[in-house]
mmCIF file of C-alpha atoms and ligand atoms in Angstrom:
data_model
loop_
_atom_site.group_PDB
_atom_site.id
_atom_site.type_symbol
_atom_site.label_atom_id
_atom_site.label_comp_id
_atom_site.label_asym_id
_atom_site.label_seq_id
_atom_site.Cartn_x
_atom_site.Cartn_y
_atom_site.Cartn_z
ATOM 1 C CA MET F 1 110.912 129.516 119.949
ATOM 2 C CA MET F 2 107.189 130.001 119.548
ATOM 3 C CA PRO F 3 104.935 129.788 122.583
ATOM 4 C CA ALA F 4 103.722 126.179 122.686
ATOM 5 C CA ASP F 5 100.076 127.011 122.063
ATOM 6 C CA LEU F 6 100.571 129.311 119.058
ATOM 7 C CA PRO F 7 101.139 127.821 115.609
ATOM 8 C CA ASP F 8 104.648 128.304 114.236
ATOM 9 C CA PRO F 9 104.154 130.412 111.058
ATOM 10 C CA ALA F 10 107.018 128.575 109.351
ATOM 11 C CA PHE F 11 104.651 125.599 109.002
ATOM 12 C CA GLY F 12 101.198 125.237 107.501
ATOM 13 C CA ALA F 13 99.937 122.813 110.100
ATOM 14 C CA THR F 14 100.714 121.546 113.579
ATOM 15 C CA LEU F 15 100.599 117.879 114.515
ATOM 16 C CA THR F 16 100.313 117.393 118.267
ATOM 17 C CA ILE F 17 101.285 113.977 119.636
ATOM 18 C CA ASP F 18 100.340 113.143 123.203
ATOM 19 C CA LEU F 19 102.855 110.635 124.584
ATOM 20 C CA ASP F 20 101.021 110.398 127.939
ATOM 21 C CA ALA F 21 97.929 109.216 126.059
ATOM 22 C CA LEU F 22 100.071 106.690 124.137
ATOM 23 C CA VAL F 23 101.419 105.207 127.372
ATOM 24 C CA SER F 24 98.016 105.228 128.994
ATOM 25 C CA ASN F 25 96.536 103.345 126.007
ATOM 26 C CA TRP F 26 99.320 100.755 126.257
ATOM 27 C CA ARG F 27 98.618 100.285 129.973
ATOM 28 C CA LEU F 28 94.882 99.952 129.363
ATOM 29 C CA LEU F 29 95.421 97.234 126.750
ATOM 30 C CA GLY F 30 97.791 95.307 129.020
ATOM 31 C CA LYS F 31 95.278 95.490 131.849
ATOM 32 C CA ARG F 32 92.502 94.348 129.549
ATOM 33 C CA ALA F 33 94.547 91.422 128.250
ATOM 34 C CA GLY F 34 95.764 90.454 131.719
ATOM 35 C CA THR F 35 99.135 89.624 130.187
ATOM 36 C CA GLU F 36 102.195 91.382 128.764
ATOM 37 C CA ALA F 37 101.302 93.881 126.054
ATOM 38 C CA GLY F 38 103.937 94.542 123.416
ATOM 39 C CA ALA F 39 103.769 97.465 121.012
ATOM 40 C CA VAL F 40 103.621 97.446 117.224
ATOM 41 C CA VAL F 41 105.688 100.429 116.075
ATOM 42 C CA LYS F 42 106.031 99.694 112.354
ATOM 43 C CA ALA F 43 105.569 102.477 109.773
ATOM 44 C CA ASP F 44 107.291 105.050 112.016
ATOM 45 C CA ALA F 45 104.991 104.070 114.903
ATOM 46 C CA TYR F 46 101.940 104.479 112.661
ATOM 47 C CA GLY F 47 103.159 107.923 111.664
ATOM 48 C CA ILE F 48 103.764 109.471 115.102
ATOM 49 C CA GLY F 49 107.547 108.885 115.123
ATOM 50 C CA ILE F 50 109.261 105.632 116.084
ATOM 51 C CA GLU F 51 111.939 107.129 118.378
ATOM 52 C CA PRO F 52 109.622 109.166 120.634
ATOM 53 C CA ALA F 53 107.034 106.357 120.719
ATOM 54 C CA VAL F 54 109.534 103.603 121.595
ATOM 55 C CA THR F 55 111.313 105.826 124.129
ATOM 56 C CA ALA F 56 108.046 106.617 125.920
ATOM 57 C CA LEU F 57 106.776 103.028 125.885
ATOM 58 C CA ALA F 58 110.097 101.480 126.939
ATOM 59 C CA LYS F 59 110.301 103.934 129.846
ATOM 60 C CA ALA F 60 106.793 102.850 130.880
ATOM 61 C CA GLY F 61 107.933 99.207 130.920
ATOM 62 C CA CYS F 62 107.160 97.875 127.444
ATOM 63 C CA LYS F 63 109.669 95.111 126.682
ATOM 64 C CA SER F 64 108.581 93.781 123.280
ATOM 65 C CA PHE F 65 108.334 95.804 120.076
ATOM 66 C CA PHE F 66 107.239 94.750 116.604
ATOM 67 C CA VAL F 67 108.290 96.484 113.374
ATOM 68 C CA ALA F 68 107.964 95.521 109.711
ATOM 69 C CA HIS F 69 111.516 96.160 108.458
ATOM 70 C CA VAL F 70 115.043 95.700 109.749
ATOM 71 C CA SER F 71 115.699 99.415 109.112
ATOM 72 C CA GLU F 72 112.865 100.258 111.524
ATOM 73 C CA ALA F 73 114.175 97.754 114.062
ATOM 74 C CA ILE F 74 117.605 99.404 114.008
ATOM 75 C CA ARG F 75 115.988 102.762 114.798
ATOM 76 C CA ALA F 76 114.003 101.204 117.655
ATOM 77 C CA ARG F 77 117.131 99.463 119.000
ATOM 78 C CA LYS F 78 118.931 102.821 119.382
ATOM 79 C CA VAL F 79 116.337 104.004 121.902
ATOM 80 C CA ALA F 80 115.474 100.633 123.478
ATOM 81 C CA PRO F 81 118.798 98.882 124.093
ATOM 82 C CA ASP F 82 117.311 96.025 126.154
ATOM 83 C CA ALA F 83 113.982 95.351 124.456
ATOM 84 C CA THR F 84 113.089 92.372 122.291
ATOM 85 C CA ILE F 85 112.503 93.730 118.799
ATOM 86 C CA TYR F 86 110.662 91.479 116.359
ATOM 87 C CA VAL F 87 110.778 92.069 112.605
ATOM 88 C CA LEU F 88 107.381 90.980 111.287
ATOM 89 C CA ASN F 89 108.425 90.768 107.638
ATOM 90 C CA GLY F 90 110.888 88.070 108.598
ATOM 91 C CA LEU F 91 114.285 87.177 107.240
ATOM 92 C CA LEU F 92 115.185 88.487 103.800
ATOM 93 C CA PRO F 93 117.911 86.397 102.118
ATOM 94 C CA GLY F 94 121.300 87.311 103.552
ATOM 95 C CA ALA F 95 119.936 89.494 106.383
ATOM 96 C CA ALA F 96 120.869 87.186 109.287
ATOM 97 C CA GLU F 97 124.104 88.985 110.105
ATOM 98 C CA THR F 98 122.333 92.330 110.385
ATOM 99 C CA PHE F 99 119.821 90.724 112.753
ATOM 100 C CA ALA F 100 122.665 89.424 114.893
ATOM 101 C CA ALA F 101 124.618 92.679 114.853
ATOM 102 C CA HIS F 102 121.646 94.600 116.289
ATOM 103 C CA GLY F 103 120.217 91.837 118.478
ATOM 104 C CA LEU F 104 116.985 91.656 116.470
ATOM 105 C CA SER F 105 114.488 88.800 116.320
ATOM 106 C CA PRO F 106 113.117 87.707 112.943
ATOM 107 C CA VAL F 107 109.524 86.493 112.717
ATOM 108 C CA LEU F 108 110.126 83.379 110.611
ATOM 109 C CA GLY F 109 107.260 82.412 108.340
ATOM 110 C CA SER F 110 108.484 79.763 105.908
ATOM 111 C CA HIS F 111 110.659 76.641 105.835
ATOM 112 C CA GLU F 112 113.297 78.522 103.842
ATOM 113 C CA GLU F 113 113.521 81.209 106.499
ATOM 114 C CA LEU F 114 113.619 78.662 109.329
ATOM 115 C CA LEU F 115 116.428 76.748 107.625
ATOM 116 C CA GLU F 116 118.457 79.856 106.783
ATOM 117 C CA TRP F 117 118.188 81.110 110.371
ATOM 118 C CA ALA F 118 118.960 77.662 111.806
ATOM 119 C CA SER F 119 122.108 77.304 109.727
ATOM 120 C CA PHE F 120 123.193 80.824 110.665
ATOM 121 C CA ARG F 121 122.821 79.829 114.337
ATOM 122 C CA GLN F 122 124.900 76.723 113.714
ATOM 123 C CA THR F 123 127.862 78.912 112.779
ATOM 124 C CA GLY F 124 127.905 79.930 116.452
ATOM 125 C CA ALA F 125 126.491 83.386 115.827
ATOM 126 C CA GLN F 126 125.107 85.092 118.951
ATOM 127 C CA VAL F 127 121.438 85.774 118.272
ATOM 128 C CA ARG F 128 118.284 86.429 120.224
ATOM 129 C CA PRO F 129 115.315 84.047 120.031
ATOM 130 C CA ALA F 130 113.238 84.257 116.861
ATOM 131 C CA ALA F 131 109.452 84.019 116.474
ATOM 132 C CA LEU F 132 107.497 81.528 114.375
ATOM 133 C CA HIS F 133 104.567 82.897 112.363
ATOM 134 C CA VAL F 134 101.663 80.574 111.618
ATOM 135 C CA ASP F 135 99.144 81.825 109.057
ATOM 136 C CA THR F 136 95.631 81.003 110.269
ATOM 137 C CA ALA F 137 93.667 83.054 107.692
ATOM 138 C CA MET F 138 95.531 85.812 105.898
ATOM 139 C CA ASN F 139 97.358 83.811 103.223
ATOM 140 C CA ARG F 140 100.079 86.394 103.447
ATOM 141 C CA LEU F 141 103.011 85.387 105.662
ATOM 142 C CA GLY F 142 103.552 82.317 107.827
ATOM 143 C CA LEU F 143 103.444 78.538 107.757
ATOM 144 C CA TRP F 144 100.151 76.748 107.177
ATOM 145 C CA PRO F 145 98.650 75.556 110.482
ATOM 146 C CA GLY F 146 99.243 71.937 109.341
ATOM 147 C CA GLU F 147 102.918 72.655 108.651
ATOM 148 C CA GLY F 148 103.218 74.352 112.038
ATOM 149 C CA LEU F 149 101.689 71.333 113.768
ATOM 150 C CA ASN F 150 104.002 68.926 111.934
ATOM 151 C CA LEU F 151 107.051 70.927 112.996
ATOM 152 C CA ALA F 152 105.770 71.105 116.566
ATOM 153 C CA ARG F 153 105.396 67.307 116.664
ATOM 154 C CA GLU F 154 108.936 66.612 115.520
ATOM 155 C CA ARG F 155 110.224 68.297 118.656
ATOM 156 C CA SER F 156 113.907 67.752 117.912
ATOM 157 C CA GLY F 157 113.742 69.401 114.521
ATOM 158 C CA VAL F 158 113.865 72.773 113.004
ATOM 159 C CA ILE F 159 112.002 74.678 115.758
ATOM 160 C CA ALA F 160 114.794 73.893 118.213
ATOM 161 C CA ALA F 161 117.518 74.495 115.628
ATOM 162 C CA ALA F 162 116.042 77.919 114.803
ATOM 163 C CA GLY F 163 115.896 78.929 118.486
ATOM 164 C CA ILE F 164 112.200 79.846 118.438
ATOM 165 C CA GLY F 165 111.093 81.844 121.481
ATOM 166 C CA LEU F 166 107.545 82.853 120.464
ATOM 167 C CA VAL F 167 104.795 81.455 118.274
ATOM 168 C CA MET F 168 102.306 83.888 116.766
ATOM 169 C CA SER F 169 99.462 84.382 114.326
ATOM 170 C CA HIS F 170 97.569 87.429 113.068
ATOM 171 C CA PHE F 171 93.830 88.138 112.848
ATOM 172 C CA ALA F 172 92.284 88.964 109.473
ATOM 173 C CA SER F 173 88.999 90.534 110.700
ATOM 174 C CA SER F 174 89.186 91.059 114.462
ATOM 175 C CA GLU F 175 87.623 94.555 114.247
ATOM 176 C CA ASP F 176 84.434 92.798 113.059
ATOM 177 C CA GLU F 177 83.176 90.840 116.039
ATOM 178 C CA ALA F 178 80.670 88.980 113.864
ATOM 179 C CA ALA F 179 83.248 87.728 111.325
ATOM 180 C CA PRO F 180 83.209 83.904 111.305
ATOM 181 C CA ALA F 181 86.975 83.868 110.618
ATOM 182 C CA ASN F 182 87.667 84.965 114.227
ATOM 183 C CA ALA F 183 86.478 81.747 115.859
ATOM 184 C CA ARG F 184 88.227 79.651 113.195
ATOM 185 C CA GLN F 185 91.508 81.486 113.776
ATOM 186 C CA ILE F 186 91.185 81.268 117.564
ATOM 187 C CA ALA F 187 90.645 77.492 117.308
ATOM 188 C CA ALA F 188 93.444 76.926 114.777
ATOM 189 C CA PHE F 189 95.897 78.902 116.889
ATOM 190 C CA ALA F 190 94.839 77.130 120.104
ATOM 191 C CA GLU F 191 95.858 73.832 118.501
ATOM 192 C CA ILE F 192 99.279 75.187 117.529
ATOM 193 C CA ALA F 193 99.875 76.737 120.946
ATOM 194 C CA ALA F 194 98.884 73.463 122.644
ATOM 195 C CA ALA F 195 101.353 71.551 120.451
ATOM 196 C CA LEU F 196 104.138 73.912 121.583
ATOM 197 C CA PRO F 197 103.361 74.099 125.327
ATOM 198 C CA ASP F 198 106.802 75.426 126.301
ATOM 199 C CA LEU F 199 106.666 78.421 123.987
ATOM 200 C CA PRO F 200 105.063 81.782 124.780
ATOM 201 C CA ALA F 201 102.373 82.622 122.240
ATOM 202 C CA SER F 202 100.890 85.811 120.784
ATOM 203 C CA LEU F 203 97.658 86.328 118.860
ATOM 204 C CA LYS F 204 95.879 89.587 119.720
ATOM 205 C CA ASN F 205 96.253 92.753 117.685
ATOM 206 C CA SER F 206 94.384 95.872 118.895
ATOM 207 C CA SER F 207 90.862 94.679 118.128
ATOM 208 C CA GLY F 208 91.715 91.184 119.368
ATOM 209 C CA HIS F 209 91.798 92.644 122.895
ATOM 210 C CA PHE F 210 88.049 93.260 122.594
ATOM 211 C CA LEU F 211 86.998 89.917 121.072
ATOM 212 C CA LYS F 212 85.008 87.592 123.280
ATOM 213 C CA ASP F 213 86.361 84.103 123.962
ATOM 214 C CA CYS F 214 89.882 84.895 122.828
ATOM 215 C CA PRO F 215 92.790 83.892 125.063
ATOM 216 C CA SER F 216 95.499 86.514 125.555
ATOM 217 C CA TYR F 217 98.365 83.996 125.755
ATOM 218 C CA GLN F 218 101.667 85.466 126.981
ATOM 219 C CA LEU F 219 102.052 88.549 124.761
ATOM 220 C CA THR F 220 99.761 90.826 122.756
ATOM 221 C CA ARG F 221 100.596 92.982 119.739
ATOM 222 C CA PRO F 222 98.503 96.164 119.682
ATOM 223 C CA GLY F 223 99.243 98.860 117.108
ATOM 224 C CA TYR F 224 96.358 101.093 115.987
ATOM 225 C CA ALA F 225 94.668 101.341 119.419
ATOM 226 C CA LEU F 226 97.913 102.554 121.038
ATOM 227 C CA TYR F 227 97.733 105.586 118.764
ATOM 228 C CA GLY F 228 94.113 106.320 119.656
ATOM 229 C CA GLY F 229 92.413 104.391 116.835
ATOM 230 C CA ASN F 230 89.108 102.766 117.760
ATOM 231 C CA PRO F 231 89.575 98.990 118.097
ATOM 232 C CA THR F 232 85.780 98.550 118.342
ATOM 233 C CA PRO F 233 84.455 100.419 115.284
ATOM 234 C CA GLY F 234 80.806 101.407 115.574
ATOM 235 C CA GLN F 235 81.035 101.427 119.374
ATOM 236 C CA PRO F 236 82.451 104.124 121.684
ATOM 237 C CA ASN F 237 86.241 104.345 121.492
ATOM 238 C CA PRO F 238 87.839 103.092 124.723
ATOM 239 C CA MET F 239 91.214 104.621 123.798
ATOM 240 C CA LYS F 240 92.545 108.134 124.457
ATOM 241 C CA PRO F 241 93.248 110.318 121.408
ATOM 242 C CA VAL F 242 96.994 110.612 120.739
ATOM 243 C CA VAL F 243 97.070 112.711 117.578
ATOM 244 C CA GLY F 244 95.652 116.172 116.863
ATOM 245 C CA LEU F 245 96.072 118.152 113.652
ATOM 246 C CA GLU F 246 95.451 121.876 113.201
ATOM 247 C CA ALA F 247 96.047 123.940 110.063
ATOM 248 C CA THR F 248 96.008 127.674 109.399
ATOM 249 C CA ILE F 249 93.758 129.484 106.927
ATOM 250 C CA ILE F 250 95.799 131.367 104.281
ATOM 251 C CA GLN F 251 92.986 133.221 102.605
ATOM 252 C CA THR F 252 89.205 133.383 102.290
ATOM 253 C CA ARG F 253 86.934 134.494 99.446
ATOM 254 C CA GLU F 254 83.297 134.668 98.488
ATOM 255 C CA VAL F 255 82.130 132.917 95.316
ATOM 256 C CA GLN F 256 78.868 133.241 93.398
ATOM 257 C CA ASP F 257 76.370 130.554 92.455
ATOM 258 C CA GLY F 258 77.736 128.290 89.703
ATOM 259 C CA THR F 259 81.443 128.986 90.415
ATOM 260 C CA GLN F 260 83.665 125.967 89.794
ATOM 261 C CA VAL F 261 86.338 125.313 92.372
ATOM 262 C CA GLY F 262 89.758 123.616 92.344
ATOM 263 C CA TYR F 263 91.600 121.570 89.685
ATOM 264 C CA ASN F 264 89.268 120.535 86.843
ATOM 265 C CA GLY F 265 86.384 122.408 88.486
ATOM 266 C CA ARG F 266 84.959 119.301 90.066
ATOM 267 C CA TRP F 267 82.843 121.167 92.658
ATOM 268 C CA THR F 268 80.311 123.816 91.756
ATOM 269 C CA ALA F 269 79.018 126.355 94.282
ATOM 270 C CA LYS F 270 75.260 126.222 94.821
ATOM 271 C CA GLY F 271 74.363 129.774 95.759
ATOM 272 C CA LYS F 272 76.783 132.295 97.226
ATOM 273 C CA ARG F 273 79.450 130.487 99.303
ATOM 274 C CA ARG F 274 82.390 131.551 101.450
ATOM 275 C CA LEU F 275 85.575 129.520 100.918
ATOM 276 C CA ALA F 276 88.814 129.233 102.889
ATOM 277 C CA THR F 277 92.112 127.721 101.747
ATOM 278 C CA ILE F 278 94.401 125.891 104.179
ATOM 279 C CA CYS F 279 98.048 124.924 103.709
ATOM 280 C CA LEU F 280 97.978 121.178 103.619
ATOM 281 C CA GLY F 281 97.193 118.724 100.841
ATOM 282 C CA TYR F 282 97.795 115.271 99.443
ATOM 283 C CA ALA F 283 101.550 115.617 99.919
ATOM 284 C CA ASP F 284 100.724 115.778 103.638
ATOM 285 C CA GLY F 285 98.713 112.573 103.604
ATOM 286 C CA TYR F 286 95.228 113.816 102.702
ATOM 287 C CA PRO F 287 93.960 111.609 99.860
ATOM 288 C CA ARG F 288 93.384 113.541 96.616
ATOM 289 C CA ASN F 289 89.863 112.176 96.258
ATOM 290 C CA GLY F 290 88.922 112.898 99.864
ATOM 291 C CA SER F 291 86.873 116.014 99.107
ATOM 292 C CA TRP F 292 83.320 116.843 98.020
ATOM 293 C CA THR F 293 82.741 117.165 94.287
ATOM 294 C CA ASP F 294 79.539 117.475 92.266
ATOM 295 C CA THR F 295 79.323 113.676 92.223
ATOM 296 C CA SER F 296 81.031 112.401 95.388
ATOM 297 C CA THR F 297 81.158 112.873 99.131
ATOM 298 C CA GLY F 298 84.291 113.776 101.054
ATOM 299 C CA GLY F 299 85.880 114.865 104.303
ATOM 300 C CA SER F 300 85.529 117.952 106.440
ATOM 301 C CA ALA F 301 87.283 120.107 109.005
ATOM 302 C CA LEU F 302 86.079 121.880 112.146
ATOM 303 C CA ILE F 303 86.134 125.650 112.275
ATOM 304 C CA GLY F 304 84.882 127.307 115.451
ATOM 305 C CA GLY F 305 83.234 123.980 116.260
ATOM 306 C CA VAL F 306 81.325 123.861 112.942
ATOM 307 C CA SER F 307 81.891 121.033 110.456
ATOM 308 C CA CYS F 308 82.955 122.506 107.090
ATOM 309 C CA PRO F 309 83.366 120.321 103.975
ATOM 310 C CA PHE F 310 86.506 120.080 101.805
ATOM 311 C CA VAL F 311 85.441 121.087 98.294
ATOM 312 C CA GLY F 312 87.026 120.534 94.884
ATOM 313 C CA THR F 313 89.947 118.187 94.365
ATOM 314 C CA VAL F 314 92.528 118.141 97.175
ATOM 315 C CA SER F 315 95.710 119.769 95.801
ATOM 316 C CA MET F 316 99.276 118.785 96.623
ATOM 317 C CA ASP F 317 99.760 121.536 99.208
ATOM 318 C CA LEU F 318 96.290 123.039 99.677
ATOM 319 C CA ILE F 319 92.690 122.170 100.529
ATOM 320 C CA ILE F 320 89.706 124.438 99.890
ATOM 321 C CA ILE F 321 86.968 124.428 102.545
ATOM 322 C CA ASP F 322 83.396 125.710 102.355
ATOM 323 C CA VAL F 323 83.234 127.829 105.514
ATOM 324 C CA THR F 324 79.866 129.488 104.820
ATOM 325 C CA ASP F 325 78.371 128.058 108.023
ATOM 326 C CA ALA F 326 81.395 128.735 110.251
ATOM 327 C CA PRO F 327 81.582 131.784 112.557
ATOM 328 C CA ALA F 328 83.223 134.651 110.636
ATOM 329 C CA ASP F 329 85.704 135.439 113.430
ATOM 330 C CA ALA F 330 87.120 131.903 113.135
ATOM 331 C CA ALA F 331 86.959 131.554 109.337
ATOM 332 C CA ARG F 332 89.504 134.295 108.593
ATOM 333 C CA ARG F 333 93.113 134.574 107.421
ATOM 334 C CA GLY F 334 95.285 133.129 110.220
ATOM 335 C CA GLY F 335 92.329 131.297 111.756
ATOM 336 C CA SER F 336 92.813 127.754 112.982
ATOM 337 C CA VAL F 337 91.132 124.695 111.476
ATOM 338 C CA THR F 338 90.932 121.287 113.163
ATOM 339 C CA LEU F 339 91.562 118.349 110.821
ATOM 340 C CA ILE F 340 91.971 115.636 113.463
ATOM 341 C CA GLY F 341 90.623 116.101 116.991
ATOM 342 C CA GLY F 342 87.397 116.030 119.000
ATOM 343 C CA PRO F 343 84.546 114.591 116.946
ATOM 344 C CA LEU F 344 86.896 114.378 113.954
ATOM 345 C CA ASP F 345 88.441 111.131 115.153
ATOM 346 C CA LEU F 346 90.627 108.894 113.007
ATOM 347 C CA GLU F 347 87.688 106.769 111.848
ATOM 348 C CA THR F 348 85.655 109.811 110.780
ATOM 349 C CA VAL F 349 88.624 111.308 108.940
ATOM 350 C CA GLY F 350 89.338 107.949 107.264
ATOM 351 C CA GLY F 351 85.701 107.537 106.238
ATOM 352 C CA GLY F 352 85.555 111.060 104.771
ATOM 353 C CA ALA F 353 88.642 110.272 102.696
ATOM 354 C CA LYS F 354 87.163 106.920 101.548
ATOM 355 C CA THR F 355 89.800 104.962 103.449
ATOM 356 C CA ILE F 356 90.414 103.806 107.041
ATOM 357 C CA GLY F 357 91.913 105.557 110.062
ATOM 358 C CA TYR F 358 95.019 103.351 109.797
ATOM 359 C CA GLU F 359 95.875 104.847 106.408
ATOM 360 C CA ILE F 360 95.302 108.432 107.597
ATOM 361 C CA LEU F 361 97.571 107.836 110.591
ATOM 362 C CA THR F 362 100.407 106.141 108.686
ATOM 363 C CA SER F 363 100.284 108.804 105.946
ATOM 364 C CA LEU F 364 100.622 111.772 108.319
ATOM 365 C CA GLY F 365 102.880 114.207 106.543
ATOM 366 C CA ARG F 366 106.534 114.989 107.145
ATOM 367 C CA ARG F 367 106.012 118.738 106.690
ATOM 368 C CA TYR F 368 103.998 119.391 109.821
ATOM 369 C CA HIS F 369 105.325 121.163 112.844
ATOM 370 C CA ARG F 370 105.405 118.177 115.190
ATOM 371 C CA ARG F 371 104.742 118.976 118.816
ATOM 372 C CA TYR F 372 105.234 116.170 121.353
ATOM 373 C CA VAL F 373 103.423 116.730 124.630
ATOM 374 C CA GLY F 374 103.292 114.741 127.880
ATOM 375 C CA LEU F 375 106.078 112.816 129.664
HETATM 376 C C1 PLP M 401 100.282 95.471 112.111
HETATM 377 C C2 PLP M 401 100.242 94.203 112.883
HETATM 378 C C3 PLP M 401 99.733 94.174 114.202
HETATM 379 C C4 PLP M 401 99.043 95.358 114.826
HETATM 380 O O1 PLP M 401 97.724 95.435 114.342
HETATM 381 P P1 PLP M 401 96.714 96.575 114.838
HETATM 382 O O2 PLP M 401 95.437 96.228 114.177
HETATM 383 O O3 PLP M 401 97.268 97.871 114.370
HETATM 384 O O4 PLP M 401 96.670 96.487 116.319
HETATM 385 C C5 PLP M 401 99.856 93.001 114.918
HETATM 386 N N1 PLP M 401 100.417 91.891 114.362
HETATM 387 C C6 PLP M 401 100.876 91.868 113.086
HETATM 388 C C7 PLP M 401 101.459 90.626 112.526
HETATM 389 C C8 PLP M 401 100.789 93.017 112.296
HETATM 390 O O5 PLP M 401 101.231 92.994 111.034
#
């Protein structure tokens, strides 16, 4: 075993995941909503690991989890035997028995799904309550609001037969407070929830917790903010950082003015520069076009507290960094480089890679030494 604070030389990079911060973010969101907060743990809990995340949250009292796929739900079930586990992608044809076998709850989003689930229930199968998804803006999954209202009005019908225990909808632009879609979605969902007064309802994703004039209903569904992502982009991040990423420098070199660097020589040194190579690349979730070239901007890392740009095309297993401005005692073979942490938050890293923090988080590589701390 390596001492906890030294990098394990069998790995090129260390991903540190703070489970105390995860739980504290979940508590903060629940407090803010003033209602039960669930947890969205799809995509391997946004890259941090579904088993450790669900274990920590369930122990802290989280009772409702949301995943995308049945396979993810089965993993969550193993570590949360009593929780309600909703499968957001709904009921694929023929999947009902698997749902029943693991006590999972489909999020039903079409008449076909409602009918298939209802007829499965009629066979006497023991199942947990399902959720009904109403699409108020995304045009992705869910019934139209009008269809939802019609079903709600024929009280005897399919909603009862399908054993619905939750009605939900999903925001399309809640991270943008000024987006006109927010108020439209809030109003459309209020009508649905009012037509189904006996059912608990759920609307808020992470950013929804910070929207003005948005009711929390009975359950919220935060994902990104649990993992430290900023639910209020452009404003200070109210969440605690959960993820830190450090890599080790393999070698350094000095290059002369005009030297081309990396595959296809897409970055050219202007003047004498000092470069360092670290052992992590696009196979570890760093987008190939997320570096500085002669014609485009890119991301950076922190070395001895100094921001140092990625240069040349990101390779599969390696990134080249211009460390000219970094302190020499830090920018050396074996030196440590921060890729996520401190001022390099998920939004900054996402922006540097021409994507969003969500994609950085859910792409976090499988080859890192993963270190879980807290709890
Ligand atoms: C992913 C997802 C969420 C969580 O969204 P965040 O923005 O990560 O908080 C909530 N609800 C649904 C339906 C989702 O697909």
